[in-house]
CSV table of C-alpha atoms in Angstrom, one decimal:
chain,number,residue,atom,x,y,z
S,327,UNK,CA,-15.9,4.4,-8.2
S,328,UNK,CA,-17.6,3.8,-11.4
S,329,UNK,CA,-20.3,6.3,-11.3
S,330,UNK,CA,-20.0,10.1,-11.2
S,331,UNK,CA,-23.3,10.4,-9.3
S,332,UNK,CA,-21.8,8.2,-6.6
S,333,UNK,CA,-18.7,10.3,-6.0
S,334,UNK,CA,-18.4,12.0,-2.6
S,335,UNK,CA,-16.3,15.0,-1.8
S,336,UNK,CA,-15.7,15.8,-5.5
S,337,UNK,CA,-13.5,18.9,-5.8
S,338,UNK,CA,-13.0,20.7,-9.1
S,339,UNK,CA,-12.9,17.4,-10.9
S,340,UNK,CA,-11.5,17.7,-14.4
S,341,UNK,CA,-11.0,15.2,-17.2
S,342,UNK,CA,-8.3,14.8,-19.7
S,343,UNK,CA,-5.4,15.2,-17.2
S,344,UNK,CA,-2.2,13.2,-17.7
S,345,UNK,CA,0.2,12.0,-15.0
S,346,UNK,CA,2.4,15.0,-15.9
S,347,UNK,CA,-0.4,17.3,-14.7
S,348,UNK,CA,-0.7,15.7,-11.2
S,349,UNK,CA,1.6,16.5,-8.3
S,350,UNK,CA,1.7,13.3,-6.2
S,351,UNK,CA,4.1,11.2,-4.1
S,352,UNK,CA,4.0,7.6,-3.1
S,353,UNK,CA,1.5,6.6,-5.9
S,354,UNK,CA,-0.7,3.6,-5.4
S,355,UNK,CA,-2.9,2.0,-8.0
S,356,UNK,CA,-6.1,0.1,-7.3
S,357,UNK,CA,-7.9,-1.8,-10.1
S,358,UNK,CA,-11.7,-1.4,-9.4
S,359,UNK,CA,-12.4,-3.6,-12.5
S,360,UNK,CA,-14.1,-0.8,-14.4
S,361,UNK,CA,-11.6,2.0,-13.6
S,362,UNK,CA,-8.1,2.4,-12.1
S,363,UNK,CA,-7.8,4.6,-9.0
S,364,UNK,CA,-4.6,6.5,-8.2
S,365,UNK,CA,-4.0,7.4,-4.6
S,366,UNK,CA,-0.9,9.1,-3.0
S,367,UNK,CA,0.4,11.9,-0.9
S,368,UNK,CA,-1.4,14.8,-2.5
S,369,UNK,CA,-1.1,17.8,-0.1
S,370,UNK,CA,0.8,20.6,-1.9
S,371,UNK,CA,3.4,20.6,0.9
S,372,UNK,CA,3.4,17.3,2.8
S,373,UNK,CA,6.4,18.3,4.9
S,374,UNK,CA,5.0,21.0,7.1
S,375,UNK,CA,1.9,22.9,7.9
S,376,UNK,CA,-1.6,21.7,8.5
S,377,UNK,CA,-2.6,18.5,6.6
S,378,UNK,CA,-5.4,18.8,4.1
S,379,UNK,CA,-6.1,15.1,3.5
S,380,UNK,CA,-5.9,12.7,0.5
S,381,UNK,CA,-7.2,13.1,-3.0
S,382,UNK,CA,-7.6,10.4,-5.7
S,383,UNK,CA,-7.8,10.3,-9.5
S,384,UNK,CA,-9.5,7.7,-11.7
S,385,UNK,CA,-8.9,6.5,-15.2
S,386,UNK,CA,-10.4,3.8,-17.5
S,387,UNK,CA,-7.1,3.3,-19.3
S,388,UNK,CA,-4.2,4.7,-17.2
S,389,UNK,CA,-3.8,7.5,-19.8
S,390,UNK,CA,-6.2,10.2,-19.0
S,391,UNK,CA,-7.4,11.0,-15.5
S,392,UNK,CA,-10.3,12.6,-13.8
S,393,UNK,CA,-10.0,14.3,-10.5
S,394,UNK,CA,-9.0,15.2,-7.9
S,395,UNK,CA,-11.7,13.6,-5.8
S,396,UNK,CA,-11.6,14.1,-2.0
S,397,UNK,CA,-11.3,10.7,-0.4
S,398,UNK,CA,-10.2,11.6,3.1
S,399,UNK,CA,-10.5,14.7,5.2
S,400,UNK,CA,-9.6,14.6,8.9
S,401,UNK,CA,-12.7,14.6,11.2
S,402,UNK,CA,-13.0,17.1,14.0
S,403,UNK,CA,-10.6,16.2,16.8
S,404,UNK,CA,-8.4,14.0,14.6
S,405,UNK,CA,-5.2,13.0,16.4
S,406,UNK,CA,-2.9,14.1,13.6
S,407,UNK,CA,-2.6,17.7,12.4
S,408,UNK,CA,-0.2,17.2,9.4
S,409,UNK,CA,2.3,15.2,7.4
S,410,UNK,CA,-0.3,12.9,5.8
S,411,UNK,CA,1.7,10.4,3.7
S,412,UNK,CA,1.5,7.3,1.5
S,413,UNK,CA,-2.2,6.1,1.5
S,414,UNK,CA,-2.7,2.6,0.1
S,415,UNK,CA,-6.2,1.2,-0.5
S,416,UNK,CA,-6.9,-2.6,-0.4
S,417,UNK,CA,-10.2,-4.4,-0.8
S,418,UNK,CA,-10.7,-6.8,2.1
S,419,UNK,CA,-13.8,-8.7,3.2
S,420,UNK,CA,-16.0,-6.6,0.9
S,421,UNK,CA,-14.9,-3.2,2.1
S,422,UNK,CA,-12.0,-0.9,1.2
S,423,UNK,CA,-9.3,-0.2,3.7
S,424,UNK,CA,-6.8,2.7,3.5
S,425,UNK,CA,-3.4,2.4,5.3
S,426,UNK,CA,-1.8,5.8,5.7
S,427,UNK,CA,0.9,7.5,7.7
S,428,UNK,CA,0.0,10.3,10.1
S,429,UNK,CA,2.2,12.3,12.5
S,430,UNK,CA,1.1,13.1,16.1
S,431,UNK,CA,1.6,16.5,17.7
S,432,UNK,CA,4.5,15.1,19.8
S,433,UNK,CA,6.3,14.1,16.5
S,434,UNK,CA,5.8,10.4,16.6
S,435,UNK,CA,4.2,9.0,13.5
S,436,UNK,CA,2.6,5.7,12.5
S,437,UNK,CA,0.1,3.9,10.2
S,438,UNK,CA,-3.6,4.2,10.9
S,439,UNK,CA,-6.3,2.1,9.1
S,440,UNK,CA,-9.3,3.9,7.6
S,441,UNK,CA,-12.3,2.3,5.9
S,442,UNK,CA,-14.9,3.0,3.3
S,443,UNK,CA,-17.6,1.1,1.4
S,444,UNK,CA,-16.3,2.1,-2.0
S,445,UNK,CA,-12.9,3.1,-3.5
S,446,UNK,CA,-13.9,6.7,-3.7
S,447,UNK,CA,-14.5,6.9,0.1
S,448,UNK,CA,-15.1,8.9,2.1
S,449,UNK,CA,-12.6,7.0,4.3
S,450,UNK,CA,-13.1,7.3,8.0
S,451,UNK,CA,-10.9,6.1,10.9
S,452,UNK,CA,-11.2,2.4,11.6
S,453,UNK,CA,-8.3,1.6,13.9
S,454,UNK,CA,-7.9,3.5,17.2
S,455,UNK,CA,-5.1,5.7,16.1
S,456,UNK,CA,-2.0,4.2,14.7
S,457,UNK,CA,-1.6,0.4,14.8
S,458,UNK,CA,2.2,0.6,14.7
S,459,UNK,CA,4.1,0.9,18.1
S,460,UNK,CA,3.3,4.2,19.7
S,461,UNK,CA,6.8,5.5,20.5
S,462,UNK,CA,8.4,4.2,17.3
S,463,UNK,CA,8.9,6.4,14.3
S,464,UNK,CA,6.9,4.3,11.8
S,465,UNK,CA,5.8,5.0,8.3
S,466,UNK,CA,4.6,3.5,5.0
S,467,UNK,CA,2.5,0.6,6.3
S,468,UNK,CA,1.3,-1.8,3.6
S,469,UNK,CA,-1.2,-4.7,3.8
S,470,UNK,CA,-0.2,-8.3,3.0
S,471,UNK,CA,-2.5,-11.3,3.3
S,472,UNK,CA,-0.6,-14.6,3.6
S,473,UNK,CA,-1.6,-17.9,2.1
S,474,UNK,CA,-3.5,-18.9,5.3
S,475,UNK,CA,-5.6,-15.7,5.0
S,476,UNK,CA,-3.9,-13.9,7.9
S,477,UNK,CA,-3.4,-10.2,7.4
S,478,UNK,CA,-0.1,-8.5,8.1
S,479,UNK,CA,1.1,-5.0,8.3
S,480,UNK,CA,4.6,-4.4,6.8
S,481,UNK,CA,6.1,-1.1,7.7
S,482,UNK,CA,9.3,0.9,8.1
S,483,UNK,CA,10.9,2.1,11.3
S,484,UNK,CA,12.5,5.4,10.4
S,485,UNK,CA,16.2,6.4,10.3
S,486,UNK,CA,15.4,9.4,12.5
S,487,UNK,CA,15.1,7.1,15.4
S,488,UNK,CA,17.4,4.1,14.7
S,489,UNK,CA,20.0,5.4,12.2
S,490,UNK,CA,19.8,2.2,10.1
S,491,UNK,CA,16.1,2.2,8.9
S,492,UNK,CA,14.3,-1.2,9.4
S,493,UNK,CA,11.4,-3.1,7.9
S,494,UNK,CA,9.1,-4.9,10.3
S,495,UNK,CA,6.0,-7.2,9.9
S,496,UNK,CA,3.1,-7.2,12.3
S,497,UNK,CA,0.2,-9.6,12.4
S,498,UNK,CA,-3.2,-7.9,12.4
S,499,UNK,CA,-6.6,-9.0,13.6
S,500,UNK,CA,-8.8,-10.3,10.8
S,501,UNK,CA,-10.9,-7.2,10.9
S,502,UNK,CA,-7.7,-5.1,10.4
S,503,UNK,CA,-8.5,-3.0,13.4
S,504,UNK,CA,-5.7,-3.9,15.8
S,505,UNK,CA,-2.2,-5.4,16.0
S,506,UNK,CA,-2.0,-9.0,17.0
S,507,UNK,CA,1.1,-10.2,18.8
S,508,UNK,CA,4.5,-8.5,18.5
S,509,UNK,CA,6.4,-7.1,15.5
S,510,UNK,CA,8.8,-9.3,13.6
S,511,UNK,CA,12.0,-7.8,12.3
S,512,UNK,CA,12.7,-8.4,8.6
S,513,UNK,CA,15.8,-6.4,7.6
S,514,UNK,CA,17.8,-3.2,7.8
S,515,UNK,CA,18.4,-0.8,5.0
S,516,UNK,CA,22.1,-1.3,5.0
S,517,UNK,CA,21.6,-5.0,4.2
S,518,UNK,CA,21.1,-4.0,0.5
S,519,UNK,CA,24.4,-3.7,-1.4
S,520,UNK,CA,23.0,-0.9,-3.5
S,521,UNK,CA,22.0,1.3,-0.5
S,522,UNK,CA,24.1,4.3,0.5
S,523,UNK,CA,24.2,6.5,3.6
S,524,UNK,CA,21.9,9.4,3.5
S,525,UNK,CA,23.5,12.8,2.7
S,526,UNK,CA,21.2,15.1,4.8
S,527,UNK,CA,22.0,17.9,7.3
S,528,UNK,CA,20.2,15.9,10.1
S,529,UNK,CA,22.2,12.8,9.2
S,530,UNK,CA,25.5,14.6,9.6
S,531,UNK,CA,24.9,15.1,13.3
S,532,UNK,CA,24.7,11.3,13.9
S,533,UNK,CA,27.6,9.3,15.1
S,534,UNK,CA,26.7,6.4,12.8
S,535,UNK,CA,25.9,6.4,9.1
S,536,UNK,CA,22.2,6.9,8.3
S,537,UNK,CA,20.3,4.6,6.0
S,538,UNK,CA,16.7,5.1,4.9
S,539,UNK,CA,13.8,2.6,4.5
S,540,UNK,CA,10.7,3.7,2.7
S,541,UNK,CA,7.7,2.3,0.9
S,542,UNK,CA,7.6,-1.5,1.3
S,543,UNK,CA,5.2,-3.3,-1.0
S,544,UNK,CA,4.9,-7.1,-1.2
S,545,UNK,CA,4.0,-9.0,-4.3
S,546,UNK,CA,3.7,-12.7,-5.1
S,547,UNK,CA,4.8,-13.6,-8.6
S,548,UNK,CA,2.8,-15.9,-10.8
S,549,UNK,CA,5.0,-18.9,-9.8
S,550,UNK,CA,4.5,-18.2,-6.1
S,551,UNK,CA,7.8,-16.5,-5.3
S,552,UNK,CA,7.4,-13.6,-2.8
S,553,UNK,CA,9.2,-10.3,-3.4
S,554,UNK,CA,9.2,-6.9,-1.8
S,555,UNK,CA,9.8,-3.5,-3.3
S,556,UNK,CA,11.3,-0.9,-0.9
S,557,UNK,CA,13.1,2.4,-1.3
S,558,UNK,CA,16.3,4.0,0.1
S,559,UNK,CA,19.1,6.1,-1.3
S,560,UNK,CA,21.7,4.8,-3.8
S,561,UNK,CA,24.6,6.3,-5.8
S,562,UNK,CA,22.2,8.5,-7.8
S,563,UNK,CA,19.8,9.6,-5.1
S,564,UNK,CA,16.4,8.1,-4.2
S,565,UNK,CA,16.1,4.6,-5.5
S,566,UNK,CA,14.1,1.3,-5.1
S,567,UNK,CA,15.3,-2.3,-4.8
S,568,UNK,CA,13.9,-5.8,-4.6
S,569,UNK,CA,14.1,-8.1,-1.7
S,570,UNK,CA,13.3,-11.9,-1.7
S,571,UNK,CA,11.7,-14.1,0.9
S,572,UNK,CA,13.6,-17.4,1.0
S,573,UNK,CA,10.7,-19.1,2.7
S,574,UNK,CA,7.9,-17.6,0.6
S,575,UNK,CA,6.5,-16.2,3.9
S,576,UNK,CA,6.3,-12.6,5.0
S,577,UNK,CA,8.6,-13.4,7.9
S,578,UNK,CA,11.4,-14.2,5.5
S,579,UNK,CA,14.4,-14.6,5.8
S,580,UNK,CA,14.8,-11.8,3.3
S,581,UNK,CA,17.7,-11.3,0.9
S,582,UNK,CA,18.5,-8.3,-1.2
S,583,UNK,CA,19.3,-8.0,-4.9
S,584,UNK,CA,22.7,-6.5,-5.7
S,585,UNK,CA,21.5,-3.7,-7.9
S,586,UNK,CA,18.5,-1.4,-7.5
S,587,UNK,CA,15.5,-2.0,-9.7
S,588,UNK,CA,15.1,1.8,-10.1
S,589,UNK,CA,18.4,3.6,-9.4
S,590,UNK,CA,17.9,7.3,-10.2
S,591,UNK,CA,15.9,9.9,-8.3
S,592,UNK,CA,12.7,8.0,-8.0
S,593,UNK,CA,11.0,5.4,-5.8
S,594,UNK,CA,8.2,4.4,-3.3
S,595,UNK,CA,6.7,2.2,-5.9
S,596,UNK,CA,4.2,-0.7,-6.2
S,597,UNK,CA,3.2,-3.4,-8.7
S,598,UNK,CA,-0.2,-3.8,-10.3
S,599,UNK,CA,-1.3,-6.7,-12.5
S,600,UNK,CA,-3.1,-5.2,-15.4
S,601,UNK,CA,-6.1,-6.7,-17.0
S,602,UNK,CA,-4.1,-8.4,-19.7
S,603,UNK,CA,-2.2,-10.1,-16.9
S,604,UNK,CA,1.0,-8.1,-17.5
S,605,UNK,CA,2.7,-6.2,-14.7
S,606,UNK,CA,3.2,-2.5,-14.3
S,607,UNK,CA,5.3,-0.5,-11.9
S,608,UNK,CA,4.3,2.9,-10.6
S,609,UNK,CA,6.5,5.2,-8.5
S,610,UNK,CA,7.2,8.9,-8.1
S,611,UNK,CA,9.9,10.8,-9.9
S,612,UNK,CA,11.7,13.2,-9.2
S,613,UNK,CA,12.0,13.1,-5.5
S,614,UNK,CA,11.7,16.9,-5.0
S,615,UNK,CA,8.6,18.9,-4.1
S,616,UNK,CA,6.6,20.2,-5.9
S,617,UNK,CA,7.9,18.5,-9.1
S,618,UNK,CA,7.2,14.9,-8.1
S,619,UNK,CA,4.9,13.0,-10.5
S,620,UNK,CA,3.7,9.4,-10.9
S,621,UNK,CA,5.1,7.4,-13.7
S,622,UNK,CA,4.0,4.0,-14.9
S,623,UNK,CA,6.5,1.5,-16.4
S,624,UNK,CA,6.0,-2.0,-17.8
S,625,UNK,CA,7.7,-4.8,-15.9
S,626,UNK,CA,8.9,-8.2,-17.2
S,627,UNK,CA,7.8,-11.0,-14.8
S,628,UNK,CA,10.4,-13.8,-14.3
S,629,UNK,CA,10.2,-16.8,-12.1
S,630,UNK,CA,12.0,-15.2,-9.2
S,631,UNK,CA,12.1,-11.4,-9.9
S,632,UNK,CA,10.9,-8.5,-12.0
S,633,UNK,CA,12.9,-6.3,-14.4
S,634,UNK,CA,12.1,-3.0,-16.2
S,635,UNK,CA,10.8,-3.4,-19.7
S,636,UNK,CA,11.3,-0.7,-22.3
S,637,UNK,CA,10.3,2.9,-21.8
S,638,UNK,CA,7.3,4.5,-20.0
S,639,UNK,CA,4.2,2.5,-20.4
S,640,UNK,CA,2.3,5.8,-20.9
S,641,UNK,CA,3.4,9.2,-22.0
S,642,UNK,CA,3.6,11.7,-19.1
S,643,UNK,CA,2.2,14.5,-21.3
């Protein structure tokens, strides 16, 4: 998306916005070399009602943003009518693939793959519905390509179905259109020392404590060590921690850091390597609708982990 004339689905696109002006959850940054693109859950109310789709914003410097630009709108007869969540966009084999969570009319949700020829879309369905198991409550699928070039989908199985939310990995076909083989279990939410049971009316009806898994994102550090960001709830609400692959492979085994990377009322984050080769973290905070906003923070990269560095990379207003 480097040319206004090439934008499709542009809707009331304005310039000069800051992140403080943009309601968004589950933010995801894509560096398109000339501009950064910001995707996320952008419906005004993502929890109920008919789904509108996904919008994106673009910026040359992560400071001021143009948009919104319509990047996905459901085609006629689309299988999901609402609760459109957490789009990620990855460049793969010369095209751009969006992985996003959709909910079926029967209440089961999963990750579908969409495709476009450019970061601005329009994105259209690529996989035949969700590529996560049909009768599992799945969300927040993310793409990871291993050292052998094999693509994997890493996703969450939701607490609403299994009480102790889980993270799974699933091989994909090389064209990203179908699952290949069977899912591989990675870990449960309660494995993290910082995670706490969910305090939610629905959780109180369960016989077992409820733990949440949200928003996995895998990142290989400069030295080769593989980490995963993922979110749950801690002592101070929504939070995000770091897991480590002992083998350096997506299949793990995975171990958890003792303390959350982000501990207070924010999460579902990802890491982007900036053009100066430094790292930045983006996530949403607070975790309440309609106040949620994306924030960007610098990260310190270490041999085996990342830590927060200083204050906000960019002012929110």
